[in-house]
Amino acid sequence: MRIDILTIFPEIIEGALKASLLGKAIEEGVMEVSVTDIREFATDRHRTVDDAPYGGGAGMVMKCGPLFAAIESLKPRNSLERVVLLSPQGRRLDQTVVRELASVPDFVLICGRYEGVDDRVRTGLCTDEISVGDYVLSGGELPALVIVEAVSRMLPGVIGNWESVTTDSFYGGVFGPPQFTRPPEFRGVSAPEVLLSGNHAAIRRWRRKEALRATRERRPELLSACTEEDRTLLAELDREEAEREREIES
Ligand code: SAM
């Protein structure tokens, strides 16, 4: 897997690529992430990458020239089959998009700044436009890091214990279960007994049930693809809730 990131602020990205699991994955060659400074492709001595918008208005716009030259310089190291523009107007990032990107051999991430990039970059160079949410950041660097880290978790060899990926929120279609660690009691609140029981079947069932409970409470729309076991557990949750309500009433 190779990811090329184009930015005018390489320093925002480079530090994060050295730390933690991502840093280790890159160091061990599980994935290659290369950062290109768009300013290297400016043609004037001030290394200008932006200009005033046609038609007037606030702010500056990133120019086509340096961006086209920067992308073209990536050939043949990158196939350029997936060129992603980071933009608040793009397809919303979720685990499906992450899996899709993790399944291709390489892709490019373009980080915008200022008022955004000249629209001819989007129409002439990009295959995808991705947003990390309905809010506006000052640049695409943090969204790029979000994508790189989420994609890295899908690659074999990045997370030592694959089970921790498969029990993550969204991997199995629902939230991950709540987690507890030592001490067994903290300020009067105990960890659930079943987790200390050593009964692996009971622990697995409890975790799935709690994951379903949290998902149903906070994101019920995610429950559309439930298994037979999930439906049994959800019915059990219904019965427990009805019983609690009866107890409160009496
Ligand atoms: N004027 C643009 C608009 O209204 O859509 C916003 C430009 S924003 C200040 C500058 C750059 O930050 C964008 O070109 C994009 O690369 C990045 N950016 C900001 N918010 C983002 C988001 N939610 N998702 C992905 N990229 C974002």
PDB file of C-alpha atoms and ligand atoms in Angstrom:
ATOM      1  CA  MET A   1       0.000   0.000   0.000  1.00  0.00           C
ATOM      2  CA  ARG A   2       1.336   3.409  -0.983  1.00  0.00           C
ATOM      3  CA  ILE A   3      -0.273   6.731  -0.097  1.00  0.00           C
ATOM      4  CA  ASP A   4       0.945  10.048  -1.516  1.00  0.00           C
ATOM      5  CA  ILE A   5      -0.090  13.214   0.290  1.00  0.00           C
ATOM      6  CA  LEU A   6       0.157  16.622  -1.384  1.00  0.00           C
ATOM      7  CA  THR A   7       0.257  19.615   0.948  1.00  0.00           C
ATOM      8  CA  ILE A   8       1.806  23.027   1.476  1.00  0.00           C
ATOM      9  CA  PHE A   9       2.374  22.106   5.141  1.00  0.00           C
ATOM     10  CA  PRO A  10       4.391  18.844   5.143  1.00  0.00           C
ATOM     11  CA  GLU A  11       5.432  19.498   8.754  1.00  0.00           C
ATOM     12  CA  ILE A  12       1.848  19.009  10.006  1.00  0.00           C
ATOM     13  CA  ILE A  13       1.823  15.510   8.554  1.00  0.00           C
ATOM     14  CA  GLU A  14       5.385  14.304   8.942  1.00  0.00           C
ATOM     15  CA  GLY A  15       5.430  14.353  12.762  1.00  0.00           C
ATOM     16  CA  ALA A  16       2.279  12.242  13.021  1.00  0.00           C
ATOM     17  CA  LEU A  17       3.666   9.656  10.589  1.00  0.00           C
ATOM     18  CA  LYS A  18       6.563   8.923  12.944  1.00  0.00           C
ATOM     19  CA  ALA A  19       4.528   8.119  16.061  1.00  0.00           C
ATOM     20  CA  SER A  20       2.826   5.045  17.489  1.00  0.00           C
ATOM     21  CA  LEU A  21       1.449   2.159  15.383  1.00  0.00           C
ATOM     22  CA  LEU A  22       1.437   4.207  12.184  1.00  0.00           C
ATOM     23  CA  GLY A  23       5.133   5.071  12.604  1.00  0.00           C
ATOM     24  CA  LYS A  24       5.939   1.402  13.215  1.00  0.00           C
ATOM     25  CA  ALA A  25       3.935   0.248  10.172  1.00  0.00           C
ATOM     26  CA  ILE A  26       5.784   2.718   7.958  1.00  0.00           C
ATOM     27  CA  GLU A  27       9.171   1.836   9.443  1.00  0.00           C
ATOM     28  CA  GLU A  28       8.520  -1.881   8.895  1.00  0.00           C
ATOM     29  CA  GLY A  29       7.407  -1.291   5.295  1.00  0.00           C
ATOM     30  CA  VAL A  30       3.813  -2.495   5.780  1.00  0.00           C
ATOM     31  CA  MET A  31       2.772   0.752   4.134  1.00  0.00           C
ATOM     32  CA  GLU A  32       4.557   3.615   2.425  1.00  0.00           C
ATOM     33  CA  VAL A  33       3.377   7.178   2.970  1.00  0.00           C
ATOM     34  CA  SER A  34       5.099   9.905   1.000  1.00  0.00           C
ATOM     35  CA  VAL A  35       4.532  13.629   1.541  1.00  0.00           C
ATOM     36  CA  THR A  36       5.041  16.049  -1.361  1.00  0.00           C
ATOM     37  CA  ASP A  37       5.328  19.801  -0.819  1.00  0.00           C
ATOM     38  CA  ILE A  38       3.175  21.458  -3.495  1.00  0.00           C
ATOM     39  CA  ARG A  39       5.390  24.573  -3.290  1.00  0.00           C
ATOM     40  CA  GLU A  40       8.222  22.596  -4.910  1.00  0.00           C
ATOM     41  CA  PHE A  41       6.152  22.788  -8.100  1.00  0.00           C
ATOM     42  CA  ALA A  42       5.565  26.533  -8.104  1.00  0.00           C
ATOM     43  CA  THR A  43       7.358  28.253 -10.953  1.00  0.00           C
ATOM     44  CA  ASP A  44       8.152  31.685  -9.487  1.00  0.00           C
ATOM     45  CA  ARG A  45      10.836  32.646  -6.988  1.00  0.00           C
ATOM     46  CA  HIS A  46       8.250  33.268  -4.243  1.00  0.00           C
ATOM     47  CA  ARG A  47       6.992  29.684  -4.652  1.00  0.00           C
ATOM     48  CA  THR A  48       3.425  30.961  -5.084  1.00  0.00           C
ATOM     49  CA  VAL A  49       0.673  28.323  -4.960  1.00  0.00           C
ATOM     50  CA  ASP A  50      -2.394  30.573  -4.548  1.00  0.00           C
ATOM     51  CA  ASP A  51      -4.042  33.523  -6.240  1.00  0.00           C
ATOM     52  CA  ALA A  52      -7.098  35.788  -5.840  1.00  0.00           C
ATOM     53  CA  PRO A  53     -10.420  34.242  -6.904  1.00  0.00           C
ATOM     54  CA  TYR A  54     -11.859  35.169 -10.300  1.00  0.00           C
ATOM     55  CA  GLY A  55     -15.018  37.180  -9.760  1.00  0.00           C
ATOM     56  CA  GLY A  56     -13.683  38.654  -6.538  1.00  0.00           C
ATOM     57  CA  GLY A  57     -14.515  37.688  -2.984  1.00  0.00           C
ATOM     58  CA  ALA A  58     -12.678  36.810   0.199  1.00  0.00           C
ATOM     59  CA  GLY A  59      -9.503  34.753   0.500  1.00  0.00           C
ATOM     60  CA  MET A  60      -7.237  33.016  -1.956  1.00  0.00           C
ATOM     61  CA  VAL A  61      -7.569  29.929  -4.151  1.00  0.00           C
ATOM     62  CA  MET A  62      -4.971  27.204  -4.760  1.00  0.00           C
ATOM     63  CA  LYS A  63      -3.736  27.370  -8.348  1.00  0.00           C
ATOM     64  CA  CYS A  64      -4.004  24.535 -10.899  1.00  0.00           C
ATOM     65  CA  GLY A  65      -0.428  24.664 -12.193  1.00  0.00           C
ATOM     66  CA  PRO A  66       1.533  23.552  -9.104  1.00  0.00           C
ATOM     67  CA  LEU A  67      -1.078  20.893  -8.242  1.00  0.00           C
ATOM     68  CA  PHE A  68      -1.152  19.343 -11.728  1.00  0.00           C
ATOM     69  CA  ALA A  69       2.673  19.323 -11.824  1.00  0.00           C
ATOM     70  CA  ALA A  70       2.872  17.795  -8.323  1.00  0.00           C
ATOM     71  CA  ILE A  71       0.444  14.982  -9.235  1.00  0.00           C
ATOM     72  CA  GLU A  72       2.174  14.289 -12.536  1.00  0.00           C
ATOM     73  CA  SER A  73       5.514  13.995 -10.702  1.00  0.00           C
ATOM     74  CA  LEU A  74       4.141  11.003  -8.775  1.00  0.00           C
ATOM     75  CA  LYS A  75       4.052   8.820 -11.898  1.00  0.00           C
ATOM     76  CA  PRO A  76       5.138   5.981 -12.058  1.00  0.00           C
ATOM     77  CA  ARG A  77       5.480   5.514  -8.259  1.00  0.00           C
ATOM     78  CA  ASN A  78       1.722   5.912  -7.908  1.00  0.00           C
ATOM     79  CA  SER A  79      -0.823   4.527 -10.417  1.00  0.00           C
ATOM     80  CA  LEU A  80      -2.949   7.704  -9.947  1.00  0.00           C
ATOM     81  CA  GLU A  81      -6.063   5.535 -10.252  1.00  0.00           C
ATOM     82  CA  ARG A  82      -7.491   7.033  -7.035  1.00  0.00           C
ATOM     83  CA  VAL A  83      -6.799  10.727  -6.590  1.00  0.00           C
ATOM     84  CA  VAL A  84      -8.745  12.075  -3.603  1.00  0.00           C
ATOM     85  CA  LEU A  85      -9.495  15.729  -3.028  1.00  0.00           C
ATOM     86  CA  LEU A  86     -10.145  16.448   0.664  1.00  0.00           C
ATOM     87  CA  SER A  87     -13.139  18.739   0.817  1.00  0.00           C
ATOM     88  CA  PRO A  88     -16.072  19.473   3.139  1.00  0.00           C
ATOM     89  CA  GLN A  89     -18.275  18.970   0.058  1.00  0.00           C
ATOM     90  CA  GLY A  90     -17.131  15.374  -0.546  1.00  0.00           C
ATOM     91  CA  ARG A  91     -18.530  11.924   0.248  1.00  0.00           C
ATOM     92  CA  ARG A  92     -18.635  11.539   4.020  1.00  0.00           C
ATOM     93  CA  LEU A  93     -15.840   9.317   5.372  1.00  0.00           C
ATOM     94  CA  ASP A  94     -17.032   6.127   7.079  1.00  0.00           C
ATOM     95  CA  GLN A  95     -15.752   2.585   7.526  1.00  0.00           C
ATOM     96  CA  THR A  96     -17.049   1.571   4.072  1.00  0.00           C
ATOM     97  CA  VAL A  97     -14.972   4.302   2.414  1.00  0.00           C
ATOM     98  CA  VAL A  98     -11.984   3.333   4.589  1.00  0.00           C
ATOM     99  CA  ARG A  99     -12.239  -0.337   3.543  1.00  0.00           C
ATOM    100  CA  GLU A 100     -12.562   0.699  -0.094  1.00  0.00           C
ATOM    101  CA  LEU A 101      -9.349   2.736   0.090  1.00  0.00           C
ATOM    102  CA  ALA A 102      -7.561  -0.026   2.015  1.00  0.00           C
ATOM    103  CA  SER A 103      -8.310  -2.456  -0.822  1.00  0.00           C
ATOM    104  CA  VAL A 104      -6.413  -0.558  -3.546  1.00  0.00           C
ATOM    105  CA  PRO A 105      -2.628  -0.666  -4.016  1.00  0.00           C
ATOM    106  CA  ASP A 106      -2.175   3.104  -3.906  1.00  0.00           C
ATOM    107  CA  PHE A 107      -3.953   6.448  -3.775  1.00  0.00           C
ATOM    108  CA  VAL A 108      -3.268  10.175  -3.541  1.00  0.00           C
ATOM    109  CA  LEU A 109      -4.652  12.678  -1.005  1.00  0.00           C
ATOM    110  CA  ILE A 110      -4.739  16.373  -1.943  1.00  0.00           C
ATOM    111  CA  CYS A 111      -4.894  18.792   1.001  1.00  0.00           C
ATOM    112  CA  GLY A 112      -6.548  22.080   0.170  1.00  0.00           C
ATOM    113  CA  ARG A 113      -5.951  25.377   2.033  1.00  0.00           C
ATOM    114  CA  TYR A 114      -7.326  28.911   1.846  1.00  0.00           C
ATOM    115  CA  GLU A 115     -10.782  29.045   0.155  1.00  0.00           C
ATOM    116  CA  GLY A 116     -10.047  25.684  -1.462  1.00  0.00           C
ATOM    117  CA  VAL A 117      -8.569  24.627  -4.795  1.00  0.00           C
ATOM    118  CA  ASP A 118      -9.321  25.801  -8.355  1.00  0.00           C
ATOM    119  CA  ASP A 119     -12.250  23.597  -9.433  1.00  0.00           C
ATOM    120  CA  ARG A 120     -10.314  22.405 -12.497  1.00  0.00           C
ATOM    121  CA  VAL A 121      -8.200  20.315 -10.092  1.00  0.00           C
ATOM    122  CA  ARG A 122     -11.355  18.501  -8.945  1.00  0.00           C
ATOM    123  CA  THR A 123     -12.757  18.012 -12.455  1.00  0.00           C
ATOM    124  CA  GLY A 124      -9.467  17.325 -14.239  1.00  0.00           C
ATOM    125  CA  LEU A 125      -7.403  15.339 -11.742  1.00  0.00           C
ATOM    126  CA  CYS A 126      -9.538  13.849  -8.990  1.00  0.00           C
ATOM    127  CA  THR A 127     -11.438  10.574  -8.954  1.00  0.00           C
ATOM    128  CA  ASP A 128     -12.891  11.089  -5.456  1.00  0.00           C
ATOM    129  CA  GLU A 129     -13.804  13.891  -3.090  1.00  0.00           C
ATOM    130  CA  ILE A 130     -13.915  12.976   0.605  1.00  0.00           C
ATOM    131  CA  SER A 131     -15.091  14.916   3.656  1.00  0.00           C
ATOM    132  CA  VAL A 132     -14.362  14.023   7.278  1.00  0.00           C
ATOM    133  CA  GLY A 133     -17.622  15.641   8.417  1.00  0.00           C
ATOM    134  CA  ASP A 134     -19.992  18.552   8.074  1.00  0.00           C
ATOM    135  CA  TYR A 135     -17.702  21.236   9.449  1.00  0.00           C
ATOM    136  CA  VAL A 136     -14.906  23.298   7.929  1.00  0.00           C
ATOM    137  CA  LEU A 137     -11.238  22.976   8.873  1.00  0.00           C
ATOM    138  CA  SER A 138      -8.500  25.338   7.708  1.00  0.00           C
ATOM    139  CA  GLY A 139      -6.788  22.671   5.628  1.00  0.00           C
ATOM    140  CA  GLY A 140      -6.881  19.065   4.422  1.00  0.00           C
ATOM    141  CA  GLU A 141      -3.882  17.914   6.472  1.00  0.00           C
ATOM    142  CA  LEU A 142      -5.820  16.642   9.499  1.00  0.00           C
ATOM    143  CA  PRO A 143      -8.417  14.903   7.275  1.00  0.00           C
ATOM    144  CA  ALA A 144      -5.518  13.267   5.369  1.00  0.00           C
ATOM    145  CA  LEU A 145      -4.070  11.937   8.633  1.00  0.00           C
ATOM    146  CA  VAL A 146      -7.486  10.646   9.684  1.00  0.00           C
ATOM    147  CA  ILE A 147      -7.732   8.685   6.426  1.00  0.00           C
ATOM    148  CA  VAL A 148      -4.158   7.355   6.606  1.00  0.00           C
ATOM    149  CA  GLU A 149      -4.617   6.116  10.169  1.00  0.00           C
ATOM    150  CA  ALA A 150      -8.052   4.573   9.539  1.00  0.00           C
ATOM    151  CA  VAL A 151      -6.789   2.816   6.382  1.00  0.00           C
ATOM    152  CA  SER A 152      -3.649   1.602   8.177  1.00  0.00           C
ATOM    153  CA  ARG A 153      -5.787  -0.279  10.736  1.00  0.00           C
ATOM    154  CA  MET A 154      -7.278  -2.341   7.891  1.00  0.00           C
ATOM    155  CA  LEU A 155      -3.881  -3.520   6.637  1.00  0.00           C
ATOM    156  CA  PRO A 156      -2.613  -6.908   7.846  1.00  0.00           C
ATOM    157  CA  GLY A 157       0.416  -6.436  10.115  1.00  0.00           C
ATOM    158  CA  VAL A 158      -0.364  -2.934  11.406  1.00  0.00           C
ATOM    159  CA  ILE A 159      -2.417  -3.923  14.460  1.00  0.00           C
ATOM    160  CA  GLY A 160      -0.654  -6.850  16.149  1.00  0.00           C
ATOM    161  CA  ASN A 161      -3.890  -8.449  17.369  1.00  0.00           C
ATOM    162  CA  TRP A 162      -6.387  -8.660  14.482  1.00  0.00           C
ATOM    163  CA  GLU A 163      -9.189  -9.466  16.955  1.00  0.00           C
ATOM    164  CA  SER A 164      -8.937  -5.911  18.308  1.00  0.00           C
ATOM    165  CA  VAL A 165      -9.728  -4.611  14.808  1.00  0.00           C
ATOM    166  CA  THR A 166     -12.669  -6.963  14.258  1.00  0.00           C
ATOM    167  CA  THR A 167     -14.249  -5.941  17.566  1.00  0.00           C
ATOM    168  CA  ASP A 168     -13.792  -2.202  16.875  1.00  0.00           C
ATOM    169  CA  SER A 169     -16.844  -0.009  16.390  1.00  0.00           C
ATOM    170  CA  PHE A 170     -18.254  -0.239  12.830  1.00  0.00           C
ATOM    171  CA  TYR A 171     -16.060  -3.205  11.788  1.00  0.00           C
ATOM    172  CA  GLY A 172     -18.874  -5.658  12.535  1.00  0.00           C
ATOM    173  CA  GLY A 173     -21.532  -3.104  11.581  1.00  0.00           C
ATOM    174  CA  VAL A 174     -22.158  -1.951  15.165  1.00  0.00           C
ATOM    175  CA  PHE A 175     -20.272  -0.186  18.009  1.00  0.00           C
ATOM    176  CA  GLY A 176     -17.531  -1.989  19.893  1.00  0.00           C
ATOM    177  CA  PRO A 177     -18.396  -3.152  23.454  1.00  0.00           C
ATOM    178  CA  PRO A 178     -17.612  -1.061  26.561  1.00  0.00           C
ATOM    179  CA  GLN A 179     -14.187  -1.908  28.018  1.00  0.00           C
ATOM    180  CA  PHE A 180     -12.916  -2.172  31.618  1.00  0.00           C
ATOM    181  CA  THR A 181      -9.529  -2.783  33.225  1.00  0.00           C
ATOM    182  CA  ARG A 182      -8.038  -3.033  36.753  1.00  0.00           C
ATOM    183  CA  PRO A 183      -9.057  -2.275  39.495  1.00  0.00           C
ATOM    184  CA  PRO A 184     -12.228  -4.403  39.710  1.00  0.00           C
ATOM    185  CA  GLU A 185     -13.886  -1.640  41.763  1.00  0.00           C
ATOM    186  CA  PHE A 186     -13.213   2.091  41.398  1.00  0.00           C
ATOM    187  CA  ARG A 187     -14.942   4.732  43.558  1.00  0.00           C
ATOM    188  CA  GLY A 188     -17.807   2.388  44.284  1.00  0.00           C
ATOM    189  CA  VAL A 189     -18.374   1.312  40.672  1.00  0.00           C
ATOM    190  CA  SER A 190     -17.609  -2.335  39.848  1.00  0.00           C
ATOM    191  CA  ALA A 191     -16.528  -3.767  36.527  1.00  0.00           C
ATOM    192  CA  PRO A 192     -19.164  -6.236  35.215  1.00  0.00           C
ATOM    193  CA  GLU A 193     -18.679  -9.568  36.987  1.00  0.00           C
ATOM    194  CA  VAL A 194     -18.922 -11.615  33.809  1.00  0.00           C
ATOM    195  CA  LEU A 195     -15.709 -10.004  32.480  1.00  0.00           C
ATOM    196  CA  LEU A 196     -13.809 -11.359  35.486  1.00  0.00           C
ATOM    197  CA  SER A 197     -15.393 -14.827  35.258  1.00  0.00           C
ATOM    198  CA  GLY A 198     -12.993 -16.382  32.760  1.00  0.00           C
ATOM    199  CA  ASN A 199     -16.024 -17.831  30.902  1.00  0.00           C
ATOM    200  CA  HIS A 200     -15.126 -16.905  27.328  1.00  0.00           C
ATOM    201  CA  ALA A 201     -18.486 -17.829  25.785  1.00  0.00           C
ATOM    202  CA  ALA A 202     -20.337 -15.724  28.386  1.00  0.00           C
ATOM    203  CA  ILE A 203     -17.900 -12.814  27.894  1.00  0.00           C
ATOM    204  CA  ARG A 204     -18.301 -12.914  24.117  1.00  0.00           C
ATOM    205  CA  ARG A 205     -22.121 -12.936  24.438  1.00  0.00           C
ATOM    206  CA  TRP A 206     -22.104 -10.097  27.014  1.00  0.00           C
ATOM    207  CA  ARG A 207     -19.868  -7.975  24.803  1.00  0.00           C
ATOM    208  CA  ARG A 208     -22.048  -8.440  21.732  1.00  0.00           C
ATOM    209  CA  LYS A 209     -25.171  -7.673  23.733  1.00  0.00           C
ATOM    210  CA  GLU A 210     -23.691  -4.466  25.204  1.00  0.00           C
ATOM    211  CA  ALA A 211     -22.423  -3.429  21.779  1.00  0.00           C
ATOM    212  CA  LEU A 212     -25.965  -3.860  20.442  1.00  0.00           C
ATOM    213  CA  ARG A 213     -27.424  -1.973  23.409  1.00  0.00           C
ATOM    214  CA  ALA A 214     -25.106   1.034  22.860  1.00  0.00           C
ATOM    215  CA  THR A 215     -25.687   1.000  19.103  1.00  0.00           C
ATOM    216  CA  ARG A 216     -29.458   0.839  19.532  1.00  0.00           C
ATOM    217  CA  GLU A 217     -29.389   3.730  22.015  1.00  0.00           C
ATOM    218  CA  ARG A 218     -27.115   6.042  20.019  1.00  0.00           C
ATOM    219  CA  ARG A 219     -27.123   4.954  16.343  1.00  0.00           C
ATOM    220  CA  PRO A 220     -30.149   2.682  15.758  1.00  0.00           C
ATOM    221  CA  GLU A 221     -29.862   3.031  11.976  1.00  0.00           C
ATOM    222  CA  LEU A 222     -26.687   0.874  12.102  1.00  0.00           C
ATOM    223  CA  LEU A 223     -28.682  -2.160  13.254  1.00  0.00           C
ATOM    224  CA  SER A 224     -30.172  -2.918   9.842  1.00  0.00           C
ATOM    225  CA  ALA A 225     -27.690  -5.738   9.086  1.00  0.00           C
ATOM    226  CA  CYS A 226     -28.143  -7.894  12.198  1.00  0.00           C
ATOM    227  CA  THR A 227     -27.366 -11.610  12.489  1.00  0.00           C
ATOM    228  CA  GLU A 228     -29.753 -14.209  13.925  1.00  0.00           C
ATOM    229  CA  GLU A 229     -27.807 -14.109  17.229  1.00  0.00           C
ATOM    230  CA  ASP A 230     -28.076 -10.298  17.278  1.00  0.00           C
ATOM    231  CA  ARG A 231     -31.852 -10.525  16.939  1.00  0.00           C
ATOM    232  CA  THR A 232     -32.005 -12.950  19.886  1.00  0.00           C
ATOM    233  CA  LEU A 233     -29.881 -10.597  21.986  1.00  0.00           C
ATOM    234  CA  LEU A 234     -31.989  -7.578  20.992  1.00  0.00           C
ATOM    235  CA  ALA A 235     -35.151  -9.450  21.999  1.00  0.00           C
ATOM    236  CA  GLU A 236     -33.466 -10.230  25.328  1.00  0.00           C
ATOM    237  CA  LEU A 237     -32.696  -6.508  25.769  1.00  0.00           C
ATOM    238  CA  ASP A 238     -36.370  -5.719  25.039  1.00  0.00           C
ATOM    239  CA  ARG A 239     -37.518  -8.162  27.706  1.00  0.00           C
ATOM    240  CA  GLU A 240     -35.046  -6.762  30.256  1.00  0.00           C
ATOM    241  CA  GLU A 241     -36.146  -3.198  29.553  1.00  0.00           C
ATOM    242  CA  ALA A 242     -39.845  -4.100  29.830  1.00  0.00           C
ATOM    243  CA  GLU A 243     -39.140  -5.810  33.149  1.00  0.00           C
ATOM    244  CA  ARG A 244     -37.270  -2.741  34.465  1.00  0.00           C
ATOM    245  CA  GLU A 245     -40.187  -0.505  33.484  1.00  0.00           C
ATOM    246  CA  ARG A 246     -42.642  -2.827  35.278  1.00  0.00           C
ATOM    247  CA  GLU A 247     -40.417  -2.674  38.405  1.00  0.00           C
ATOM    248  CA  ILE A 248     -40.337   1.149  38.292  1.00  0.00           C
ATOM    249  CA  GLU A 249     -44.135   1.320  37.925  1.00  0.00           C
ATOM    250  CA  SER A 250     -44.848  -1.067  40.827  1.00  0.00           C
TER     251      SER A 250
HETATM  252  N1  SAM B   1     -14.380  27.285   0.945  1.00  0.00           N
HETATM  253  C1  SAM B   1     -14.426  25.869   1.124  1.00  0.00           C
HETATM  254  C2  SAM B   1     -15.881  25.416   1.190  1.00  0.00           C
HETATM  255  O1  SAM B   1     -16.737  26.209   1.518  1.00  0.00           O
HETATM  256  O2  SAM B   1     -16.160  24.229   0.907  1.00  0.00           O
HETATM  257  C3  SAM B   1     -13.694  25.447   2.388  1.00  0.00           C
HETATM  258  C4  SAM B   1     -12.222  25.590   2.290  1.00  0.00           C
HETATM  259  S1  SAM B   1     -11.370  25.046   3.718  1.00  0.00           S
HETATM  260  C5  SAM B   1     -11.149  26.499   4.623  1.00  0.00           C
HETATM  261  C6  SAM B   1      -9.749  24.711   3.120  1.00  0.00           C
HETATM  262  C7  SAM B   1      -9.464  23.255   2.838  1.00  0.00           C
HETATM  263  O3  SAM B   1      -9.566  22.494   4.038  1.00  0.00           O
HETATM  264  C8  SAM B   1     -10.358  22.540   1.871  1.00  0.00           C
HETATM  265  O4  SAM B   1      -9.986  22.806   0.540  1.00  0.00           O
HETATM  266  C9  SAM B   1     -10.176  21.078   2.238  1.00  0.00           C
HETATM  267  O5  SAM B   1      -9.040  20.526   1.616  1.00  0.00           O
HETATM  268  C10 SAM B   1      -9.928  21.150   3.742  1.00  0.00           C
HETATM  269  N2  SAM B   1     -11.119  20.823   4.532  1.00  0.00           N
HETATM  270  C11 SAM B   1     -11.810  21.664   5.331  1.00  0.00           C
HETATM  271  N3  SAM B   1     -12.829  21.047   5.931  1.00  0.00           N
HETATM  272  C12 SAM B   1     -12.797  19.755   5.518  1.00  0.00           C
HETATM  273  C13 SAM B   1     -13.616  18.611   5.768  1.00  0.00           C
HETATM  274  N4  SAM B   1     -14.674  18.674   6.570  1.00  0.00           N
HETATM  275  N5  SAM B   1     -13.279  17.453   5.175  1.00  0.00           N
HETATM  276  C14 SAM B   1     -12.210  17.369   4.350  1.00  0.00           C
HETATM  277  N6  SAM B   1     -11.411  18.429   4.051  1.00  0.00           N
HETATM  278  C15 SAM B   1     -11.701  19.598   4.620  1.00  0.00           C
END
